[in-house]
């Protein structure tokens, strides 16, 4: 299966709530809300640990919104997808989420190494769209539908 076919798994029904989409996203990505409470974040390549860093409160603050961005944009949790969403978030602005600025910079840089066209396209897309970083995560945010959030933020089809 080619990468674009695998990416189609990351599109969610427009009528789904962000809560429902996030639950599906967690299932497809192989992790869950408990990952927000883990002490370390471990990056893996083909199942093998490559790099680990502390799961700081600032990272958790940002990644709760970052995970919703995956559902809204359709970018997967592959190395390419993380490069794409990193570029998209940088272009659409990370506000006062300094952890997002730093982590997205590195994700986009890694993505540019392997798939520069896709990462650059995601950056251009992000310049036209908005994201959730101007808000703090709250449970009420999860009740909005994918279609409603996309319309409010000007997020088009991937």
mmCIF file of C-alpha atoms in Angstrom:
data_model
loop_
_atom_site.group_PDB
_atom_site.id
_atom_site.type_symbol
_atom_site.label_atom_id
_atom_site.label_comp_id
_atom_site.label_asym_id
_atom_site.label_seq_id
_atom_site.Cartn_x
_atom_site.Cartn_y
_atom_site.Cartn_z
ATOM 1 C CA UNK A 1 0.000 0.000 0.000
ATOM 2 C CA UNK A 2 1.488 3.359 -0.976
ATOM 3 C CA UNK A 3 1.754 6.244 1.492
ATOM 4 C CA UNK A 4 -1.129 8.263 0.000
ATOM 5 C CA UNK A 5 -3.456 5.258 0.325
ATOM 6 C CA UNK A 6 -2.403 4.823 3.958
ATOM 7 C CA UNK A 7 -3.050 8.547 4.533
ATOM 8 C CA UNK A 8 -6.741 8.095 3.662
ATOM 9 C CA UNK A 9 -7.162 6.378 7.066
ATOM 10 C CA UNK A 10 -6.683 9.804 8.644
ATOM 11 C CA UNK A 11 -9.807 11.418 7.206
ATOM 12 C CA UNK A 12 -12.772 11.653 9.546
ATOM 13 C CA UNK A 13 -16.490 12.069 8.897
ATOM 14 C CA UNK A 14 -17.471 15.765 8.813
ATOM 15 C CA UNK A 15 -20.433 15.058 11.130
ATOM 16 C CA UNK A 16 -18.205 13.423 13.766
ATOM 17 C CA UNK A 17 -17.428 15.428 16.875
ATOM 18 C CA UNK A 18 -13.827 16.213 17.688
ATOM 19 C CA UNK A 19 -14.242 13.824 20.645
ATOM 20 C CA UNK A 20 -15.251 10.980 18.298
ATOM 21 C CA UNK A 21 -12.537 11.831 15.771
ATOM 22 C CA UNK A 22 -9.897 12.017 18.500
ATOM 23 C CA UNK A 23 -10.935 8.586 19.794
ATOM 24 C CA UNK A 24 -10.605 7.154 16.261
ATOM 25 C CA UNK A 25 -7.299 8.985 15.814
ATOM 26 C CA UNK A 26 -5.942 7.460 19.038
ATOM 27 C CA UNK A 27 -7.045 4.001 17.909
ATOM 28 C CA UNK A 28 -5.451 4.384 14.469
ATOM 29 C CA UNK A 29 -2.237 5.898 15.855
ATOM 30 C CA UNK A 30 -1.875 3.236 18.540
ATOM 31 C CA UNK A 31 -1.915 5.479 21.607
ATOM 32 C CA UNK A 32 -4.444 7.227 23.784
ATOM 33 C CA UNK A 33 -5.209 10.013 26.182
ATOM 34 C CA UNK A 34 -3.012 8.271 28.757
ATOM 35 C CA UNK A 35 -0.004 9.350 26.665
ATOM 36 C CA UNK A 36 -0.578 12.887 27.984
ATOM 37 C CA UNK A 37 0.341 11.594 31.454
ATOM 38 C CA UNK A 38 3.459 9.628 30.524
ATOM 39 C CA UNK A 39 6.768 11.006 31.782
ATOM 40 C CA UNK A 40 8.692 10.427 28.533
ATOM 41 C CA UNK A 41 7.869 10.734 24.837
ATOM 42 C CA UNK A 42 9.659 8.063 22.823
ATOM 43 C CA UNK A 43 10.067 8.493 19.070
ATOM 44 C CA UNK A 44 10.337 5.187 17.250
ATOM 45 C CA UNK A 45 11.406 3.991 13.835
ATOM 46 C CA UNK A 46 9.813 0.699 12.814
ATOM 47 C CA UNK A 47 9.056 -0.032 16.458
ATOM 48 C CA UNK A 48 12.555 0.644 17.750
ATOM 49 C CA UNK A 49 13.166 3.583 20.109
ATOM 50 C CA UNK A 50 15.201 6.285 18.404
ATOM 51 C CA UNK A 51 14.963 9.271 20.723
ATOM 52 C CA UNK A 52 13.210 10.201 23.980
ATOM 53 C CA UNK A 53 12.424 13.509 25.664
ATOM 54 C CA UNK A 54 10.501 14.670 28.728
ATOM 55 C CA UNK A 55 6.754 15.049 28.348
ATOM 56 C CA UNK A 56 6.617 18.530 29.879
ATOM 57 C CA UNK A 57 3.445 20.354 30.905
ATOM 58 C CA UNK A 58 4.032 22.787 28.019
ATOM 59 C CA UNK A 59 4.238 19.912 25.519
ATOM 60 C CA UNK A 60 1.039 18.360 26.875
ATOM 61 C CA UNK A 61 -0.702 21.762 26.665
ATOM 62 C CA UNK A 62 0.220 21.945 22.973
ATOM 63 C CA UNK A 63 -0.163 18.299 21.975
ATOM 64 C CA UNK A 64 -3.804 18.180 23.139
ATOM 65 C CA UNK A 65 -4.547 20.700 20.377
ATOM 66 C CA UNK A 66 -1.993 19.185 17.970
ATOM 67 C CA UNK A 67 -3.840 15.851 18.120
ATOM 68 C CA UNK A 68 -7.079 17.610 17.137
ATOM 69 C CA UNK A 69 -5.237 19.241 14.243
ATOM 70 C CA UNK A 70 -4.437 15.755 12.921
ATOM 71 C CA UNK A 71 -8.172 15.005 12.844
ATOM 72 C CA UNK A 72 -9.006 18.351 11.224
ATOM 73 C CA UNK A 73 -6.299 18.308 8.554
ATOM 74 C CA UNK A 74 -6.031 14.599 7.758
ATOM 75 C CA UNK A 75 -2.259 14.499 8.219
ATOM 76 C CA UNK A 76 -1.215 11.070 9.586
ATOM 77 C CA UNK A 77 1.200 10.234 12.395
ATOM 78 C CA UNK A 78 3.815 8.921 9.974
ATOM 79 C CA UNK A 79 7.189 10.683 9.733
ATOM 80 C CA UNK A 80 5.907 12.435 6.600
ATOM 81 C CA UNK A 81 2.610 13.331 8.251
ATOM 82 C CA UNK A 82 4.336 14.799 11.293
ATOM 83 C CA UNK A 83 6.523 16.863 8.976
ATOM 84 C CA UNK A 84 3.413 18.067 7.161
ATOM 85 C CA UNK A 85 1.457 18.968 10.268
ATOM 86 C CA UNK A 86 4.551 20.586 11.781
ATOM 87 C CA UNK A 87 4.867 22.832 8.722
ATOM 88 C CA UNK A 88 1.103 23.501 8.705
ATOM 89 C CA UNK A 89 1.113 24.497 12.383
ATOM 90 C CA UNK A 90 4.162 26.736 11.951
ATOM 91 C CA UNK A 91 2.533 28.507 8.997
ATOM 92 C CA UNK A 92 -0.847 28.893 10.712
ATOM 93 C CA UNK A 93 0.892 30.064 13.908
ATOM 94 C CA UNK A 94 1.501 28.450 17.273
ATOM 95 C CA UNK A 95 0.669 31.527 19.371
ATOM 96 C CA UNK A 96 2.110 31.324 22.875
ATOM 97 C CA UNK A 97 2.637 27.553 22.650
ATOM 98 C CA UNK A 98 6.438 27.655 22.681
ATOM 99 C CA UNK A 99 6.705 23.856 22.854
ATOM 100 C CA UNK A 100 4.703 23.648 19.623
ATOM 101 C CA UNK A 101 7.012 26.142 17.898
ATOM 102 C CA UNK A 102 10.094 24.103 18.844
ATOM 103 C CA UNK A 103 8.710 20.622 18.170
ATOM 104 C CA UNK A 104 7.057 21.674 14.896
ATOM 105 C CA UNK A 105 10.291 23.245 13.686
ATOM 106 C CA UNK A 106 12.111 19.942 14.142
ATOM 107 C CA UNK A 107 9.253 17.886 12.686
ATOM 108 C CA UNK A 108 9.083 20.115 9.600
ATOM 109 C CA UNK A 109 12.863 19.976 9.189
ATOM 110 C CA UNK A 110 12.837 16.169 9.317
ATOM 111 C CA UNK A 111 9.898 16.108 6.900
ATOM 112 C CA UNK A 112 11.702 18.429 4.490
ATOM 113 C CA UNK A 113 14.569 15.952 4.400
ATOM 114 C CA UNK A 114 12.362 13.101 3.157
ATOM 115 C CA UNK A 115 9.351 14.677 1.430
ATOM 116 C CA UNK A 116 10.079 18.345 0.726
ATOM 117 C CA UNK A 117 7.210 18.870 -1.729
ATOM 118 C CA UNK A 118 4.572 17.559 0.648
ATOM 119 C CA UNK A 119 5.937 19.526 3.608
ATOM 120 C CA UNK A 120 6.187 22.717 1.570
ATOM 121 C CA UNK A 121 2.601 22.188 0.312
ATOM 122 C CA UNK A 122 1.441 21.793 3.935
ATOM 123 C CA UNK A 123 3.215 25.040 4.846
ATOM 124 C CA UNK A 124 1.484 26.877 1.985
ATOM 125 C CA UNK A 125 -1.833 25.404 3.121
ATOM 126 C CA UNK A 126 -1.209 26.556 6.691
ATOM 127 C CA UNK A 127 -0.669 30.144 5.509
ATOM 128 C CA UNK A 128 -4.325 30.174 4.349
ATOM 129 C CA UNK A 129 -5.857 28.432 7.376
ATOM 130 C CA UNK A 130 -6.139 28.924 11.129
ATOM 131 C CA UNK A 131 -5.654 26.465 13.976
ATOM 132 C CA UNK A 132 -6.665 25.961 17.608
ATOM 133 C CA UNK A 133 -3.542 27.403 19.267
ATOM 134 C CA UNK A 134 -5.299 30.677 20.077
ATOM 135 C CA UNK A 135 -7.419 28.754 22.615
ATOM 136 C CA UNK A 136 -6.728 26.592 25.612
ATOM 137 C CA UNK A 137 -7.858 22.987 25.422
ATOM 138 C CA UNK A 138 -11.155 22.304 27.187
ATOM 139 C CA UNK A 139 -13.605 19.418 27.109
ATOM 140 C CA UNK A 140 -16.284 21.612 25.486
ATOM 141 C CA UNK A 141 -14.039 21.972 22.431
ATOM 142 C CA UNK A 142 -14.470 18.242 21.817
ATOM 143 C CA UNK A 143 -18.234 18.663 21.284
ATOM 144 C CA UNK A 144 -17.737 20.662 18.058
ATOM 145 C CA UNK A 145 -18.094 18.733 14.805
ATOM 146 C CA UNK A 146 -15.255 18.267 12.352
ATOM 147 C CA UNK A 147 -17.245 20.241 9.746
ATOM 148 C CA UNK A 148 -18.009 23.053 12.201
ATOM 149 C CA UNK A 149 -14.404 23.402 13.352
ATOM 150 C CA UNK A 150 -13.093 23.269 9.764
ATOM 151 C CA UNK A 151 -15.548 25.974 8.704
ATOM 152 C CA UNK A 152 -14.681 28.175 11.697
ATOM 153 C CA UNK A 153 -10.933 27.819 11.072
ATOM 154 C CA UNK A 154 -11.080 27.935 7.266
ATOM 155 C CA UNK A 155 -9.577 24.449 6.956
ATOM 156 C CA UNK A 156 -10.168 22.985 3.526
ATOM 157 C CA UNK A 157 -9.709 19.494 2.192
ATOM 158 C CA UNK A 158 -6.219 18.036 2.425
#
